[in-house]
Coordinates of C-alpha atoms and ligand atoms in Angstrom, one line a residue:
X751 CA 9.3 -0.7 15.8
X752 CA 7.9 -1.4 12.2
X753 CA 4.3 -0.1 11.4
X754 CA 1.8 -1.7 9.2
X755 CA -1.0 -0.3 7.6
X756 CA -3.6 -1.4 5.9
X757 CA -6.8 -0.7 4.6
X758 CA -9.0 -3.4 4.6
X759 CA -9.7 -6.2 7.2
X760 CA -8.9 -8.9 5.2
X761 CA -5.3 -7.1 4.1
X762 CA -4.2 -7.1 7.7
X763 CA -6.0 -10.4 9.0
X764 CA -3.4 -13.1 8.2
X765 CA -0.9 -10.8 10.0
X766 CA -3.0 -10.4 12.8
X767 CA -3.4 -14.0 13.1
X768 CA 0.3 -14.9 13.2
X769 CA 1.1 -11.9 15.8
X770 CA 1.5 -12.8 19.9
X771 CA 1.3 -10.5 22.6
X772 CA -1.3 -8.0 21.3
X773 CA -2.4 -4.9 22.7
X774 CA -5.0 -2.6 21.6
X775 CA -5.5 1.1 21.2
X776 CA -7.8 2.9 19.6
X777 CA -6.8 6.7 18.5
X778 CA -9.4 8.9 16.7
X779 CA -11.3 6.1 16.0
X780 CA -8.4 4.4 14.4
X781 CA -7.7 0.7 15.8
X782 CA -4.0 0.1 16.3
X783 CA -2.3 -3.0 17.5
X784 CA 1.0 -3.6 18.7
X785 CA 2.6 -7.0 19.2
X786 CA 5.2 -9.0 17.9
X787 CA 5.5 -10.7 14.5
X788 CA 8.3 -13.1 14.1
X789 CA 10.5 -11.8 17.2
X790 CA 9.9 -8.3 16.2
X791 CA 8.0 -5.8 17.8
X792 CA 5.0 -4.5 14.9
X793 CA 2.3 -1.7 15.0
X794 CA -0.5 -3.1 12.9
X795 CA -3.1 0.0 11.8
X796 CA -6.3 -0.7 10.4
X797 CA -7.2 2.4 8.4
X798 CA -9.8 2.2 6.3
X799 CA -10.6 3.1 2.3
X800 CA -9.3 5.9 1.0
X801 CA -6.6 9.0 1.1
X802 CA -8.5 10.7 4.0
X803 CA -8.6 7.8 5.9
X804 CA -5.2 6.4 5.1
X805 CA -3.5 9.9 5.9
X806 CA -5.1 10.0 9.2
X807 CA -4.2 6.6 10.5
X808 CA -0.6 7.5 9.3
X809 CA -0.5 11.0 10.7
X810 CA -2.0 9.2 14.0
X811 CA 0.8 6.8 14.1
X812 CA 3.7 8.7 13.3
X813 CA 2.6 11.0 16.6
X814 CA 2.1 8.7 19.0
X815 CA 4.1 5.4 18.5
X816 CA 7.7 4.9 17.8
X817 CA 7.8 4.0 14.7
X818 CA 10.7 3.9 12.5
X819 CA 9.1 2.9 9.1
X820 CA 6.1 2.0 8.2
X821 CA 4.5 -0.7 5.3
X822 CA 1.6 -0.2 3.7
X823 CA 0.2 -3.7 3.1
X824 CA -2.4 -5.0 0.4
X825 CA -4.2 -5.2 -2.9
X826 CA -4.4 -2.9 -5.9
X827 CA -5.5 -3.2 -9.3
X828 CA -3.2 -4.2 -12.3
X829 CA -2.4 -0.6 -14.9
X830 CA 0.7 -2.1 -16.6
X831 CA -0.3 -5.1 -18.7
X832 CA 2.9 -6.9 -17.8
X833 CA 1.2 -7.4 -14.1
X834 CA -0.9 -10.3 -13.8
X835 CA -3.3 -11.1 -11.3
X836 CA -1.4 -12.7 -7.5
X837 CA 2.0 -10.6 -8.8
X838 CA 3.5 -8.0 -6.3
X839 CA 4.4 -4.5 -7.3
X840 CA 6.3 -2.8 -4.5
X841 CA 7.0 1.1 -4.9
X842 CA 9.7 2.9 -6.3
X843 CA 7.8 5.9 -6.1
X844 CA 3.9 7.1 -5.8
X845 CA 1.7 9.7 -7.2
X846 CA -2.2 10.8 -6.6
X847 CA -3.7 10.3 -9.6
X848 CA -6.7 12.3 -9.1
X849 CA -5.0 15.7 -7.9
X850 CA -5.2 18.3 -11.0
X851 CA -3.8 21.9 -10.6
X852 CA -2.7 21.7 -14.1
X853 CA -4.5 25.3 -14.5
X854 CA -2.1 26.7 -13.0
X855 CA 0.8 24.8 -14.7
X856 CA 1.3 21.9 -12.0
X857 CA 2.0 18.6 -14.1
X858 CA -1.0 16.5 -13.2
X859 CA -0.8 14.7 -9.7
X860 CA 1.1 17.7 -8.6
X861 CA 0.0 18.9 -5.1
X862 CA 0.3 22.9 -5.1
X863 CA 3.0 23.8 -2.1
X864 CA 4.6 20.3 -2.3
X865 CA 8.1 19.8 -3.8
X866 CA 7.0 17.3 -6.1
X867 CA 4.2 15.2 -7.5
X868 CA 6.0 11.8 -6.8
X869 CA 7.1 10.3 -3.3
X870 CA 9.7 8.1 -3.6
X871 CA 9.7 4.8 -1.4
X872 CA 13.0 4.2 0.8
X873 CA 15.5 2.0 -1.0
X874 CA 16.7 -0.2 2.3
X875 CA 12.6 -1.2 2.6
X876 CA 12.5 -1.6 -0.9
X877 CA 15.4 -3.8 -1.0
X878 CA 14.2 -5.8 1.9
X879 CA 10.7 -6.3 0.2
X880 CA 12.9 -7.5 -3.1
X881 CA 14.3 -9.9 -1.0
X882 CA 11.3 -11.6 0.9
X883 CA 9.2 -11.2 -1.9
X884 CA 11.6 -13.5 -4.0
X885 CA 11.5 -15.9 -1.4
X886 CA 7.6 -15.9 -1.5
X887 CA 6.4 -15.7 -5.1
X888 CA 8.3 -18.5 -5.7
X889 CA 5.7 -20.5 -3.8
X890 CA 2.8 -19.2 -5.1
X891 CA 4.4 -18.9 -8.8
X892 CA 4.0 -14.9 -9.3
X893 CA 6.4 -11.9 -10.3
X894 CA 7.3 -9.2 -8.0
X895 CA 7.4 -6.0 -10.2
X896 CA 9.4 -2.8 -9.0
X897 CA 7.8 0.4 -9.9
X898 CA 5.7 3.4 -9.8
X899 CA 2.1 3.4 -7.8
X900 CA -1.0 5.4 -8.3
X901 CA -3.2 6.4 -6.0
X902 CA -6.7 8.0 -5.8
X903 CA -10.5 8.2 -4.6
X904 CA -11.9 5.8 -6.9
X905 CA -11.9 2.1 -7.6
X906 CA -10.7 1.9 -11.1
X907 CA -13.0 -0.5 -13.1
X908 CA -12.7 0.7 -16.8
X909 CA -10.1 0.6 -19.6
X910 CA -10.5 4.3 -20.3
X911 CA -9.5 5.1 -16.4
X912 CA -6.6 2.4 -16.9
X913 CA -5.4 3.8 -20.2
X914 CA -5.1 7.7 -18.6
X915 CA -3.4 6.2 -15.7
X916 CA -0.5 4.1 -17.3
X917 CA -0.2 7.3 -19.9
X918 CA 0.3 10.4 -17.6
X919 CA 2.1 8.5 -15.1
X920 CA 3.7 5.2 -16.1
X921 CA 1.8 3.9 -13.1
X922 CA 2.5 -0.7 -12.7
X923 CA -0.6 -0.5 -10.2
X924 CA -3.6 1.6 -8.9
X925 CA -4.8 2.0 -5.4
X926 CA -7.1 3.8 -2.9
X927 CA -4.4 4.9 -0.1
X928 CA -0.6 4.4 -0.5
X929 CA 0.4 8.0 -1.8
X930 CA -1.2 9.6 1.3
X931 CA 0.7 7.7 3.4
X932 CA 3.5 8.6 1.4
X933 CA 2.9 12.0 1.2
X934 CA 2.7 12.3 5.4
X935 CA 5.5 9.7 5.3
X936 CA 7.8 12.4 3.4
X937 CA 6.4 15.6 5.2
X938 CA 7.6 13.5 8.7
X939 CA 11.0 12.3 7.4
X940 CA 9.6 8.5 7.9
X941 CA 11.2 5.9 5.7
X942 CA 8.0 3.5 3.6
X943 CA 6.9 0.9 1.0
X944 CA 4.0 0.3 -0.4
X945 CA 3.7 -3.9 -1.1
X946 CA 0.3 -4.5 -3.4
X947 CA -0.8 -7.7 -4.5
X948 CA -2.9 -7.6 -7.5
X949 CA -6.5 -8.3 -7.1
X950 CA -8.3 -7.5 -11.1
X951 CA -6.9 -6.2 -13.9
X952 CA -8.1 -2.3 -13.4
X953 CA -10.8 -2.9 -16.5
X954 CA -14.5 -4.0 -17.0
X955 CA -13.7 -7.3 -15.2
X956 CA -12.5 -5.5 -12.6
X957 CA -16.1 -5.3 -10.6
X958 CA -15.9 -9.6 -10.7
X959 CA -12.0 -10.2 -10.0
X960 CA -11.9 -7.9 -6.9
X961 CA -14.3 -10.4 -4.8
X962 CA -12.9 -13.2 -6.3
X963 CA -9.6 -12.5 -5.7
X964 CA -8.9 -10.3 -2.7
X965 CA -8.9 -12.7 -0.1
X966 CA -6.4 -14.7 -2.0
X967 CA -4.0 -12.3 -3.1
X968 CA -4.2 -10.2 0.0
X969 CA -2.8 -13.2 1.6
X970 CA 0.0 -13.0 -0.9
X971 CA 1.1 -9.3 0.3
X972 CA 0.9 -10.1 3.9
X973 CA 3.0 -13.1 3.8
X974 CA 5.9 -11.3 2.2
X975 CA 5.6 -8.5 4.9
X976 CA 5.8 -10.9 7.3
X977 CA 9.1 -12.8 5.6
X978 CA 9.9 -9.0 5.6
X979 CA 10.0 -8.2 9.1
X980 CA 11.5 -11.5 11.0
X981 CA 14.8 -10.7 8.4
X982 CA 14.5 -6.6 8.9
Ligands
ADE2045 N1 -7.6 -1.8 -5.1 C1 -7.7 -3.0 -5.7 N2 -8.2 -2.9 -7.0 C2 -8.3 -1.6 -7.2 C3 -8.8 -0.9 -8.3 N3 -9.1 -1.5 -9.5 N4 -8.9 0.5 -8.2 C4 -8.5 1.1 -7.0 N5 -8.1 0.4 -6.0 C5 -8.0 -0.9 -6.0

């Protein structure tokens, strides 16, 4: 079984809505559902904003379901200036943006007693989301963009912020959760993807585009995870 996680209400609704058979089960006051999308069965998590959050829900789910990979579903904001607004960027790799041990010679976003500072997405769900995503964007007349997400406890609204983020880490995209679920994903062995939609630009107009856009391009990420899963 494929699990799903996402953040926000409105990043999981539409899949929600197209699911039959739910059950519901809520774990340390996380809300999972399990169903079936497409033929296939699918753990949907709600885990609300942020790396806490999102590494709990994960944590949660890799314990008690069966899960064999897991998706992490949603919006981010745009860092490389290539990605526009409704375009995908799916994860080669992530890092936490705001971890800094550099004091005692970690290279930013390094997490002292971890191998590495990047978590790098499994090829066979990135290639799947490659594949779906194509098939999608072609509708709604976006890119899909391959490449590295960054992660951290802040909603990223100004050009300084953006500028740091694209220069220490070559980041495409920014986000509140998808390197902690990466991070437990790799401690556990579990394959993932992160699949972001992009909802503002990262900047000063970030604070308008967000609620203007999220509904919309959250819709975008969901419907190439669930192209994604009836062809897994
Ligand atoms: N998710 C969507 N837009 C974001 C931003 N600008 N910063 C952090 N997370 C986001």
């Amino acid at each position: 079984m494929i699990g799903i996680i996402g953040a926000m209400e409105v990043e999981i609704r539409n899949i929600l809505d197209k699911m039959e058979n739910i059950k519901t089960k809520n774990i340390g006051n996380v809300d999972y559902y399990q169903g079936e999308l497409g033929g296939r069965s699918v753990l949907v998590a709600l885990c609300r904003v942020g790396k806490v959050n999102a590494a709990h829900a994960t944590s949660i789910m890799i314990a008690n379901f069966d899960v064999t990979g897991i998706i992490n579903v949603g919006v981010a904001g745009g860092i490389s200036a290539d990605v526009g607004i409704g375009d995908v960027v799916v994860s080669s790799d992530l890092v936490q943006h705001d971890v800094d041990a550099t004091t005692f010679g970690y290279a930013l976003g390094h997490v002292p007693s971890l191998d590495d500072a990047f978590f790098a997405a499994d090829g066979a769900l990135v290639n799947a989301t490659k594949k779906a995503g194509e098939n999608v964007l072609a509708k709604y007349g976006r890119k899909l963009h391959i490449g590295r997400i960054a992660t951290g406890d802040q909603f990223i609204a100004s050009p300084i912020d953006k500028v740091m983020i694209e220069g220490n880490f070559g980041a495409l995209a920014v986000e509140m959760e998808g390197a902690a679920i990466a991070q437990v994903c790799t401690l556990t062995n579990t394959p993932f993807v992160v699949i972001r939609a992009i909802s503002d630009k990262a900047d000063g107009t970030a604070h308008e585009d967000f609620p203007a856009f999220v509904d919309e391009t959250a819709q975008i990420s969901a419907a190439i995870v669930m192209d994604m899963v009836s062809n897994l």
